[in-house]
Coordinates of C-alpha atoms and ligand atoms in Angstrom, one line a residue:
M1 CA 78.1 -31.9 102.7
N2 CA 77.6 -28.6 101.0
R3 CA 79.5 -27.1 98.1
S4 CA 79.0 -23.4 99.0
L5 CA 80.2 -24.0 102.5
S6 CA 83.3 -26.0 101.3
L7 CA 84.1 -23.2 98.8
K8 CA 83.6 -20.5 101.4
R9 CA 85.9 -22.3 103.8
L10 CA 88.7 -22.5 101.2
K11 CA 88.3 -18.9 100.1
E12 CA 88.5 -17.7 103.6
S13 CA 91.5 -19.9 104.6
Q14 CA 94.0 -19.2 101.9
D15 CA 96.7 -18.6 104.5
K16 CA 95.9 -21.9 106.3
I17 CA 98.5 -24.6 105.8
W18 CA 96.7 -27.9 105.4
D19 CA 98.4 -31.2 106.3
I20 CA 97.4 -32.8 103.0
A21 CA 95.9 -31.6 99.8
V22 CA 94.5 -34.4 97.6
I23 CA 94.0 -33.9 93.8
G24 CA 91.3 -36.3 92.5
G25 CA 88.0 -37.4 94.0
G26 CA 87.9 -41.0 92.9
A27 CA 88.5 -44.1 95.0
S28 CA 92.2 -43.4 95.3
G29 CA 91.9 -39.8 96.4
F30 CA 89.1 -40.5 98.9
G31 CA 91.2 -43.5 100.3
V32 CA 93.9 -41.0 101.0
A33 CA 91.6 -38.4 102.5
L34 CA 89.7 -40.9 104.7
D35 CA 93.0 -42.4 106.0
A36 CA 94.6 -39.0 106.7
L37 CA 91.5 -37.8 108.6
S38 CA 91.4 -41.0 110.7
R39 CA 94.9 -40.0 111.9
G40 CA 93.8 -36.5 112.8
L41 CA 95.4 -34.7 109.9
S42 CA 93.7 -31.8 108.2
V43 CA 92.7 -32.5 104.6
V44 CA 91.4 -30.8 101.5
L45 CA 90.3 -32.8 98.5
L46 CA 89.5 -31.4 95.1
D47 CA 88.1 -32.9 91.9
K48 CA 87.9 -31.1 88.6
S49 CA 84.5 -32.6 87.8
D50 CA 82.0 -34.4 90.0
F51 CA 83.3 -36.9 92.6
A52 CA 83.6 -40.3 90.9
K53 CA 83.1 -38.9 87.4
G54 CA 86.2 -40.9 86.3
T55 CA 86.9 -44.6 86.5
S56 CA 85.5 -44.9 90.0
S57 CA 81.9 -44.9 88.8
R58 CA 82.5 -47.1 85.8
S59 CA 83.8 -50.3 87.5
T60 CA 82.2 -53.8 87.4
K61 CA 81.0 -53.0 90.9
L62 CA 82.9 -56.0 92.5
L63 CA 84.6 -56.0 95.9
H64 CA 86.9 -58.9 95.1
G65 CA 90.2 -60.5 95.8
G66 CA 90.4 -61.2 92.1
V67 CA 90.2 -64.9 91.2
R68 CA 92.1 -63.9 88.0
Y69 CA 95.1 -62.5 90.0
L70 CA 95.2 -65.8 92.0
A71 CA 95.5 -67.7 88.8
Q72 CA 98.4 -65.4 87.9
G73 CA 100.1 -66.2 91.2
D74 CA 99.7 -62.7 92.6
V75 CA 99.1 -64.0 96.1
G76 CA 99.9 -60.8 98.0
L77 CA 97.5 -58.7 96.0
V78 CA 94.7 -61.3 96.5
L79 CA 95.3 -61.5 100.2
E80 CA 95.2 -57.8 100.7
A81 CA 92.1 -57.4 98.5
L82 CA 90.2 -60.1 100.4
K83 CA 90.9 -58.4 103.7
E84 CA 89.8 -55.0 102.3
R85 CA 86.7 -56.6 100.8
G86 CA 85.7 -57.8 104.3
R87 CA 86.4 -54.4 105.9
L88 CA 84.3 -52.5 103.3
L89 CA 81.4 -54.9 103.8
A90 CA 81.6 -54.4 107.5
N91 CA 82.0 -50.6 107.3
A92 CA 79.3 -49.9 104.7
P93 CA 76.6 -52.6 104.9
H94 CA 74.1 -50.3 103.2
L95 CA 76.2 -50.1 100.0
T96 CA 77.6 -53.6 99.8
Y97 CA 76.4 -57.2 99.3
N98 CA 77.6 -60.7 99.6
Q99 CA 77.1 -61.9 96.0
P100 CA 77.2 -65.6 95.0
F101 CA 78.9 -66.2 91.6
I102 CA 78.7 -69.3 89.5
I103 CA 81.3 -70.5 87.1
P104 CA 79.6 -72.8 84.6
I105 CA 81.6 -76.0 84.1
Y106 CA 81.8 -77.7 80.7
T107 CA 84.9 -80.0 81.2
W108 CA 85.9 -82.2 84.1
F109 CA 89.3 -80.6 84.1
D110 CA 87.7 -77.2 84.7
K111 CA 85.7 -78.7 87.6
L112 CA 89.0 -79.8 89.2
Q113 CA 90.8 -76.6 88.4
Y114 CA 88.1 -74.1 89.7
S115 CA 87.0 -76.2 92.7
V116 CA 90.6 -76.4 94.0
G117 CA 91.4 -72.7 93.1
L118 CA 88.3 -71.4 94.8
K119 CA 89.0 -73.5 97.9
I120 CA 92.3 -71.7 98.1
Y121 CA 90.5 -68.4 97.6
D122 CA 88.2 -69.3 100.5
W123 CA 91.1 -70.3 102.7
M124 CA 93.0 -67.1 101.9
A125 CA 90.0 -65.0 103.0
G126 CA 90.3 -66.5 106.5
K127 CA 87.9 -64.8 108.9
W128 CA 86.7 -62.5 106.0
R129 CA 85.3 -65.4 104.0
L130 CA 81.8 -64.6 102.7
G131 CA 80.7 -68.2 102.1
K132 CA 82.1 -71.6 101.2
S133 CA 82.7 -72.4 97.6
K134 CA 81.2 -75.7 96.3
F135 CA 80.5 -77.7 93.2
I136 CA 76.8 -77.9 92.2
N137 CA 75.4 -80.4 89.7
K138 CA 73.9 -79.5 86.3
K139 CA 70.3 -79.4 87.6
E140 CA 71.1 -77.0 90.4
T141 CA 73.2 -74.8 88.0
I142 CA 70.3 -74.5 85.6
N143 CA 67.9 -73.8 88.6
R144 CA 70.2 -71.0 89.7
L145 CA 71.2 -69.7 86.3
P146 CA 68.0 -70.3 84.3
Q147 CA 69.4 -68.9 81.0
I148 CA 72.8 -70.6 81.0
K149 CA 73.8 -72.6 77.9
Q150 CA 72.9 -76.2 78.7
S151 CA 74.7 -78.1 76.0
G152 CA 77.8 -79.8 77.4
L153 CA 77.1 -78.3 80.9
K154 CA 78.5 -80.5 83.7
G155 CA 77.6 -78.3 86.6
G156 CA 78.9 -75.1 88.2
V157 CA 81.3 -73.9 90.9
V158 CA 79.7 -71.4 93.3
Y159 CA 81.9 -68.9 95.2
H160 CA 81.3 -65.6 97.0
D161 CA 82.6 -62.1 96.5
G162 CA 81.4 -58.7 97.4
Q163 CA 79.3 -56.3 95.3
F164 CA 78.7 -52.6 95.7
D165 CA 77.5 -49.3 94.3
D166 CA 80.7 -47.6 93.3
A167 CA 79.7 -44.0 92.8
R168 CA 77.3 -44.0 95.8
M169 CA 80.2 -45.4 97.9
I170 CA 82.2 -42.4 96.9
I171 CA 79.4 -40.1 98.0
A172 CA 79.3 -41.9 101.4
I173 CA 83.0 -41.6 101.8
A174 CA 83.0 -37.9 100.9
Q175 CA 80.2 -37.3 103.5
T176 CA 82.3 -39.2 106.0
C177 CA 85.4 -37.1 105.2
D178 CA 83.2 -34.0 105.6
E179 CA 82.0 -35.2 109.0
L180 CA 85.5 -35.9 110.1
G181 CA 86.4 -32.3 109.4
G182 CA 87.9 -32.6 105.9
C183 CA 87.1 -30.1 103.2
V184 CA 85.9 -31.8 100.0
L185 CA 85.0 -29.9 96.8
N186 CA 83.9 -31.0 93.4
Y187 CA 84.2 -28.9 90.2
A188 CA 87.6 -27.6 91.4
K189 CA 90.3 -28.1 88.7
V190 CA 93.9 -28.0 89.9
S191 CA 95.7 -25.8 87.4
E192 CA 99.2 -25.4 89.0
L193 CA 101.4 -26.7 91.8
T194 CA 103.3 -24.2 93.9
K195 CA 106.8 -24.7 95.3
D196 CA 108.9 -23.1 98.0
E197 CA 112.4 -21.6 97.5
N198 CA 113.9 -25.1 97.7
G199 CA 111.7 -26.4 94.9
K200 CA 109.5 -28.5 97.3
V201 CA 105.8 -28.6 96.4
N202 CA 104.0 -26.5 99.1
G203 CA 100.5 -26.1 97.6
L204 CA 98.4 -25.7 94.5
M205 CA 96.1 -23.4 92.6
F206 CA 92.6 -24.5 91.6
V207 CA 89.9 -23.0 89.4
D208 CA 86.3 -23.3 90.6
Q209 CA 84.6 -24.6 87.5
I210 CA 81.2 -23.3 88.5
G211 CA 81.9 -19.8 89.8
D212 CA 85.3 -19.2 88.0
N213 CA 87.1 -18.4 91.3
H214 CA 90.9 -18.9 91.3
I215 CA 91.9 -20.2 94.8
K216 CA 95.3 -21.0 96.4
I217 CA 95.8 -23.8 98.8
K218 CA 98.9 -24.2 101.0
A219 CA 99.7 -27.8 102.1
K220 CA 102.5 -29.7 103.7
M221 CA 102.0 -32.7 101.4
V222 CA 100.2 -32.7 98.0
V223 CA 98.9 -36.0 96.7
N224 CA 98.3 -36.7 93.0
A225 CA 95.4 -39.2 92.9
T226 CA 94.1 -38.5 89.4
G227 CA 94.0 -42.0 88.0
V228 CA 94.5 -41.9 84.2
F229 CA 95.2 -38.2 84.4
A230 CA 98.2 -38.6 86.7
D231 CA 100.7 -37.6 84.0
K232 CA 99.1 -34.1 83.6
I233 CA 99.8 -33.4 87.3
L234 CA 103.3 -35.0 87.0
Q235 CA 104.0 -32.6 84.1
M236 CA 103.0 -29.6 86.3
D237 CA 105.6 -30.8 88.8
Q238 CA 108.3 -31.7 86.3
P239 CA 107.7 -30.5 82.7
G240 CA 108.9 -33.1 80.1
V241 CA 108.9 -36.0 82.5
R242 CA 108.4 -39.5 80.8
K243 CA 104.8 -40.6 80.4
S244 CA 103.9 -43.1 83.1
I245 CA 100.3 -44.1 82.4
Q246 CA 98.9 -46.2 79.6
P247 CA 95.0 -46.0 79.7
S248 CA 93.2 -49.3 79.0
Q249 CA 89.5 -49.2 78.4
G250 CA 86.9 -51.6 79.7
I251 CA 83.2 -51.4 78.8
H252 CA 80.0 -52.8 80.2
L253 CA 76.7 -53.5 78.6
V254 CA 73.5 -53.4 80.8
F255 CA 70.5 -55.6 80.1
D256 CA 67.3 -56.6 81.7
Q257 CA 68.0 -59.1 84.5
S258 CA 65.9 -61.7 82.8
F259 CA 68.7 -62.4 80.3
L260 CA 70.4 -64.4 83.1
G261 CA 67.5 -65.0 85.5
G262 CA 67.9 -65.9 89.2
N263 CA 69.9 -63.9 91.8
D264 CA 73.4 -65.3 91.1
A265 CA 76.1 -63.7 89.1
L266 CA 77.8 -65.5 86.2
M267 CA 81.6 -65.6 85.9
I268 CA 83.3 -66.8 82.7
P269 CA 87.0 -67.3 83.6
K270 CA 88.3 -67.4 80.1
T271 CA 86.7 -65.7 77.1
S272 CA 87.9 -66.0 73.5
D273 CA 90.5 -63.3 74.2
G274 CA 91.6 -64.8 77.4
R275 CA 89.8 -62.4 79.7
V276 CA 87.3 -62.8 82.5
L277 CA 83.7 -61.9 81.7
F278 CA 81.1 -61.1 84.4
A279 CA 77.4 -60.9 84.2
V280 CA 76.3 -59.4 87.5
P281 CA 72.8 -58.5 88.8
W282 CA 72.9 -54.9 89.9
H283 CA 70.0 -52.7 91.0
G284 CA 67.5 -55.0 89.2
K285 CA 69.5 -55.1 85.9
L286 CA 72.3 -57.2 84.5
V287 CA 75.8 -55.6 84.1
V288 CA 78.0 -57.5 81.6
G289 CA 81.7 -56.9 81.0
T290 CA 84.4 -56.1 80.5
T291 CA 87.1 -55.5 77.8
D292 CA 90.7 -54.5 77.9
T293 CA 91.6 -52.1 75.0
L294 CA 94.6 -49.9 75.0
V295 CA 93.6 -46.3 74.1
D296 CA 95.8 -43.3 73.4
K297 CA 94.1 -40.6 75.5
A298 CA 92.8 -40.2 79.0
K299 CA 89.2 -38.9 78.7
L300 CA 86.7 -38.1 81.4
E301 CA 83.9 -39.5 79.2
P302 CA 85.4 -42.4 77.3
E303 CA 83.3 -44.1 74.7
A304 CA 82.8 -47.8 73.9
L305 CA 84.2 -48.9 70.6
E306 CA 82.1 -50.9 68.2
K307 CA 84.4 -53.9 68.4
E308 CA 84.1 -53.8 72.2
I309 CA 80.3 -53.8 72.0
N310 CA 80.3 -56.7 69.6
F311 CA 82.8 -58.7 71.7
V312 CA 80.7 -58.4 74.9
L313 CA 77.5 -59.1 73.0
E314 CA 79.0 -62.2 71.2
T315 CA 80.5 -63.6 74.4
A316 CA 77.2 -63.1 76.3
Q317 CA 75.3 -64.8 73.4
A318 CA 77.7 -67.7 73.5
Y319 CA 76.8 -68.5 77.1
L320 CA 73.1 -67.6 77.4
T321 CA 70.1 -69.3 75.9
K322 CA 68.0 -66.1 75.8
K323 CA 70.4 -64.3 73.5
P324 CA 70.8 -60.5 74.2
L325 CA 70.7 -58.4 71.0
R326 CA 72.0 -54.9 70.3
S327 CA 68.5 -53.6 70.7
D328 CA 68.3 -55.1 74.2
V329 CA 71.2 -52.9 75.6
L330 CA 69.8 -50.5 78.2
S331 CA 73.0 -48.7 78.6
V332 CA 76.7 -48.9 77.7
F333 CA 79.5 -47.4 79.8
A334 CA 83.2 -47.3 79.5
G335 CA 86.0 -46.7 82.0
L336 CA 89.8 -46.4 81.9
R337 CA 92.3 -48.4 83.9
P338 CA 95.5 -46.5 84.7
L339 CA 98.0 -49.1 83.7
A340 CA 101.7 -48.4 84.1
A341 CA 103.1 -47.5 80.7
P342 CA 105.8 -50.0 79.6
K343 CA 109.3 -48.6 79.8
E344 CA 110.2 -50.2 76.5
K345 CA 108.2 -49.7 73.3
G346 CA 106.1 -52.6 72.4
A347 CA 106.1 -54.3 75.8
K348 CA 102.7 -55.6 77.0
T349 CA 100.7 -53.8 79.7
K350 CA 98.8 -56.9 80.7
E351 CA 102.0 -58.4 82.2
I352 CA 102.3 -55.5 84.6
S353 CA 101.0 -56.2 88.1
R354 CA 97.7 -54.4 89.0
S355 CA 98.9 -53.7 92.5
H356 CA 99.2 -50.0 93.5
K357 CA 102.3 -47.9 93.6
V358 CA 103.2 -44.7 95.6
I359 CA 105.8 -42.5 94.0
V360 CA 107.5 -39.5 95.7
S361 CA 109.1 -37.0 93.2
D362 CA 112.2 -35.0 93.9
S363 CA 110.0 -32.0 94.8
K364 CA 108.0 -34.3 97.2
L365 CA 104.8 -34.5 95.1
V366 CA 103.3 -37.9 96.1
T367 CA 101.5 -39.8 93.4
I368 CA 99.3 -42.9 93.9
T369 CA 98.6 -45.0 90.8
G370 CA 97.2 -48.3 89.9
G371 CA 95.4 -50.6 92.3
K372 CA 91.7 -51.4 92.4
W373 CA 88.5 -50.1 94.0
T374 CA 88.4 -52.9 96.5
T375 CA 91.8 -51.8 98.0
F376 CA 91.1 -48.0 98.0
R377 CA 91.5 -47.7 101.8
K378 CA 94.8 -49.6 102.0
M379 CA 96.1 -47.6 99.0
G380 CA 95.2 -44.5 101.0
E381 CA 96.9 -45.8 104.1
D382 CA 100.1 -46.7 102.2
T383 CA 100.1 -43.1 100.7
V384 CA 99.6 -41.3 104.0
D385 CA 102.4 -43.4 105.5
Y386 CA 104.7 -41.1 103.5
F387 CA 103.5 -38.0 105.4
S388 CA 106.3 -38.2 108.0
E389 CA 109.0 -38.7 105.3
V390 CA 107.7 -35.8 103.2
T391 CA 107.1 -33.3 106.0
G392 CA 109.4 -34.4 108.9
E393 CA 106.3 -34.4 111.2
S394 CA 105.0 -37.2 113.2
M395 CA 101.4 -38.5 113.0
K396 CA 99.0 -40.9 114.7
A397 CA 98.4 -44.5 113.6
S398 CA 95.7 -45.1 110.9
K399 CA 92.2 -45.9 112.1
S400 CA 90.5 -46.0 108.7
A401 CA 90.2 -49.8 108.7
N402 CA 87.4 -49.6 111.3
Q403 CA 85.8 -46.3 110.1
K404 CA 82.1 -46.8 109.5
L405 CA 80.9 -44.9 106.5
H406 CA 78.2 -42.3 106.3
G407 CA 74.7 -43.8 106.3
Y408 CA 76.0 -47.0 108.1
T409 CA 73.1 -49.2 109.2
K410 CA 72.7 -52.9 109.5
N411 CA 69.1 -52.7 108.5
P412 CA 68.9 -50.6 105.3
E413 CA 65.5 -50.1 103.6
E414 CA 64.3 -52.7 101.1
G415 CA 64.5 -51.7 97.4
H416 CA 66.1 -48.7 95.8
M417 CA 66.2 -46.6 99.0
S418 CA 68.7 -49.0 100.6
V419 CA 71.7 -47.0 99.2
Y420 CA 70.8 -44.0 101.5
G421 CA 71.4 -46.2 104.6
S422 CA 70.4 -44.3 107.7
D423 CA 69.6 -41.2 105.6
A424 CA 66.5 -42.9 104.2
S425 CA 64.4 -41.9 107.2
Q426 CA 65.2 -38.3 106.6
I427 CA 64.1 -38.5 102.9
K428 CA 60.9 -40.1 104.1
S429 CA 60.2 -37.3 106.5
M430 CA 60.8 -34.8 103.7
I431 CA 58.0 -36.5 101.9
K432 CA 55.8 -36.4 105.0
D433 CA 56.4 -32.6 105.2
H434 CA 55.9 -32.1 101.5
P435 CA 53.6 -34.9 100.2
K436 CA 54.1 -33.6 96.6
W437 CA 57.7 -34.6 96.7
A438 CA 56.6 -38.3 96.7
E439 CA 56.0 -37.8 92.9
K440 CA 58.0 -40.1 90.7
L441 CA 60.4 -38.7 88.1
H442 CA 59.7 -41.5 85.6
S443 CA 56.8 -43.9 85.5
N444 CA 59.0 -47.0 85.1
H445 CA 61.4 -46.2 87.9
P446 CA 60.9 -45.5 91.6
F447 CA 63.0 -42.3 92.0
T448 CA 61.2 -39.4 93.6
V449 CA 61.4 -35.6 93.7
A450 CA 62.3 -35.8 97.4
E451 CA 65.4 -37.8 96.6
L452 CA 66.5 -35.3 93.9
I453 CA 66.1 -32.4 96.4
W454 CA 68.0 -34.5 99.0
M455 CA 70.9 -35.0 96.6
L456 CA 71.1 -31.2 95.9
R457 CA 71.0 -30.3 99.6
N458 CA 73.2 -33.1 101.0
E459 CA 75.2 -34.9 98.4
M460 CA 76.9 -32.0 96.5
A461 CA 75.1 -32.7 93.2
V462 CA 75.5 -29.7 91.0
K463 CA 74.6 -30.8 87.5
L464 CA 71.9 -32.9 86.0
E465 CA 74.4 -35.5 85.0
D466 CA 75.6 -35.8 88.7
I467 CA 72.1 -36.7 89.6
M468 CA 71.4 -39.1 86.8
S469 CA 74.8 -40.9 86.5
R470 CA 76.4 -41.0 90.0
R471 CA 73.5 -40.5 92.4
F472 CA 70.4 -42.3 90.9
R473 CA 72.6 -44.4 88.7
I474 CA 69.8 -44.5 86.1
M475 CA 72.1 -43.4 83.3
L476 CA 74.0 -46.6 83.7
L477 CA 70.9 -48.7 84.3
D478 CA 68.5 -47.4 81.6
A479 CA 70.0 -44.5 79.6
K480 CA 66.8 -43.8 77.6
A481 CA 64.8 -43.5 80.8
A482 CA 67.5 -41.1 82.2
K483 CA 67.1 -39.0 79.1
E484 CA 63.3 -38.9 79.5
M485 CA 63.7 -37.9 83.1
G486 CA 66.0 -35.0 82.2
P487 CA 63.5 -32.1 81.5
K488 CA 61.4 -32.7 84.7
A489 CA 64.5 -33.2 86.8
A490 CA 66.2 -30.0 85.4
K491 CA 63.1 -28.0 86.2
I492 CA 63.0 -29.1 89.8
M493 CA 66.7 -28.5 90.1
A494 CA 66.3 -24.9 88.7
E495 CA 63.6 -24.2 91.3
E496 CA 65.7 -25.5 94.2
M497 CA 68.9 -23.8 93.0
G498 CA 67.2 -20.5 92.0
Q499 CA 68.2 -20.9 88.3
D500 CA 66.3 -19.6 85.3
D501 CA 65.1 -21.1 82.0
A502 CA 68.4 -20.4 80.2
W503 CA 70.1 -22.5 82.8
I504 CA 67.6 -25.3 82.2
A505 CA 68.2 -25.2 78.4
D506 CA 72.0 -25.2 78.8
E507 CA 71.9 -28.0 81.4
L508 CA 69.6 -30.2 79.2
E509 CA 71.8 -29.6 76.1
E510 CA 74.9 -30.6 78.0
F511 CA 73.2 -33.6 79.6
E512 CA 71.7 -34.9 76.4
K513 CA 75.1 -34.8 74.7
T514 CA 76.5 -37.1 77.4
V515 CA 73.5 -39.4 77.9
N516 CA 73.3 -40.1 74.1
K517 CA 76.7 -41.8 74.4
Y518 CA 75.2 -44.4 76.8
I519 CA 72.4 -45.2 74.3
I520 CA 73.4 -47.7 71.5
T521 CA 72.1 -46.8 68.1
Q522 CA 70.8 -49.7 66.0
Ligands
LIG1 C1 86.2 -51.3 83.3 C2 86.7 -51.4 84.7 C3 86.2 -52.2 85.7 C4 86.7 -52.3 87.0 N1 86.1 -53.1 87.9 C5 86.5 -53.1 89.1 C6 85.9 -53.9 90.1 O1 84.8 -54.5 89.8 N2 86.4 -53.9 91.4 C7 87.5 -53.2 91.7 O2 88.0 -53.4 92.8 N3 88.2 -52.4 90.8 C8 87.7 -52.3 89.5 N4 88.3 -51.5 88.6 C9 89.4 -50.7 89.1 C10 88.9 -49.4 89.8 O3 87.7 -48.9 89.2 C11 90.0 -48.3 89.7 O4 91.2 -48.8 90.2 C12 89.6 -47.1 90.5 O5 88.3 -46.6 90.2 C13 90.6 -45.9 90.1 O6 90.3 -44.8 90.9 P1 91.1 -43.5 90.9 O7 90.7 -42.6 92.0 O8 92.5 -43.8 90.8 O9 90.8 -42.8 89.4 P2 89.5 -42.0 89.0 O10 88.2 -42.6 89.5 O11 89.5 -41.9 87.5 O12 89.6 -40.6 89.7 C14 90.5 -39.6 89.3 C15 89.9 -38.3 89.5 O13 90.8 -37.3 89.3 C16 90.1 -36.1 88.8 N5 91.1 -35.2 88.3 C17 91.9 -35.4 87.2 N6 92.6 -34.3 86.9 C18 92.3 -33.4 87.9 C19 92.7 -32.0 88.2 N7 93.6 -31.4 87.4 N8 92.2 -31.4 89.3 C20 91.3 -32.0 90.1 N9 90.9 -33.3 89.8 C21 91.4 -33.9 88.8 C22 89.1 -36.7 87.8 O14 88.1 -35.8 87.6 C23 88.7 -38.0 88.5 O15 87.5 -37.9 89.2 C24 87.8 -51.4 87.3 C25 88.3 -50.6 86.4 C26 87.8 -50.5 85.1 C27 88.4 -49.6 84.1

């Protein structure tokens, strides 16, 4: 997967009519691209920033049916998500895990409620079940969650869900799309939709954010998969159209894993504001979240609010004996949910179902909104199903449900190299050929020069932040360490990319502005 090659391909084929042009390189857009390619359609996918820069790299990292949605009676959504959870675990074993969760039980009513609820959850998963849920006594709960609050504890209910690396999953899907013949390009901002004489959308214009090229794409169907930015594209289609998205922010705090201990995840089904709170082990750290705060504007780099930080800290402190403090936060990151804006002023967004929706405008622009990471593939399939209606052409049945993703292996490496799947052996041979590339980028973290060069050559990383945030994930795991790695990494990037000292200075300035937002000041 190479950016220069994708760009060259698009520059040289401005007369080609693609079957589908997808705007947005998050989970929704890549779900569409993957499904369309599995049916033999030609696909181009563009993102204005790096792939997964938006919400898709800022999730809780769960592949789940959603115990919460079950409690709300949204059986259809849970069934669909459980099936998709199973499929993704089967298609990308190098990026997914079967993660046991424990709900601590403090009242006998809760024991009954969660034991029965999770049995139903198990039963609904059918052949995709990841493990049987069960009640464990107080002693075992403390053994498995060493830092859990013990006063009043009666035991715990264990259940299983999936866990994954969201941004690295996007990279693997992008590579799969590239291998299936799709053309994927990051840093390509769609600036305009084009229409034919009948007012039907027949393509788009985009601006290459790195080289400032303006390029035209012709397509039979254009899909708007821009998450919280969907209204901007809808405005290009129909200026003045009613706002359809209400962004809702969710934040996560990252701590050392020792604040929970063990290998299990903690699930608090009802916090003081009625939400679910997770504390999940991830790449050796503990990710704790999340919140649900309505915000006015869709931003690519949303920032956690003080009240959100305090809420997550206080809730974690209420359930843990080793109480995490502000100074223990290794990183804070925020993401935006694209909730449907209520039609009437003052109506609540929480009441609106979180299932996805495909909308076809009068000019045949197809928009996919809502949904969740876990169901990205099904969201893609449901969107591509509109291809015949929009174009009048027939197409083959979808095969994406069984599409193995790039790097697929049942035996990934141990440790941090596991995310590369079958690519890990190639990174190791790079080190064999260039022993100097075994050098680590930070003394406290295992990441090597070889991996950085691999990301530039094969994973379409362009900027320092692409490397730190969405490839190594260190910006979300330990933001201070990411900042410390910056100068060395930028120098290696410049050598590999043929850039000069001015580029290094600019890149570092831009990166530091962003990484500082992930570091909590005292
Ligand atoms: C806090 C939080 C936690 C979550 N946790 C989970 C979880 O654990 N499990 C789960 O299943 N789901 C979870 N979700 C939901 C899930 O993350 C989202 O449903 C999903 O990531 C949305 O993906 P998307 O592709 O629609 O949007 P995004 O990932 O935001 O992608 C939209 C893309 O469009 C691009 N774009 C915008 N405008 C343009 C333009 N003009 N030209 C080109 N590109 C453009 C942006 O750069 C962006 O990359 C969570 C959501 C939040 C907010």
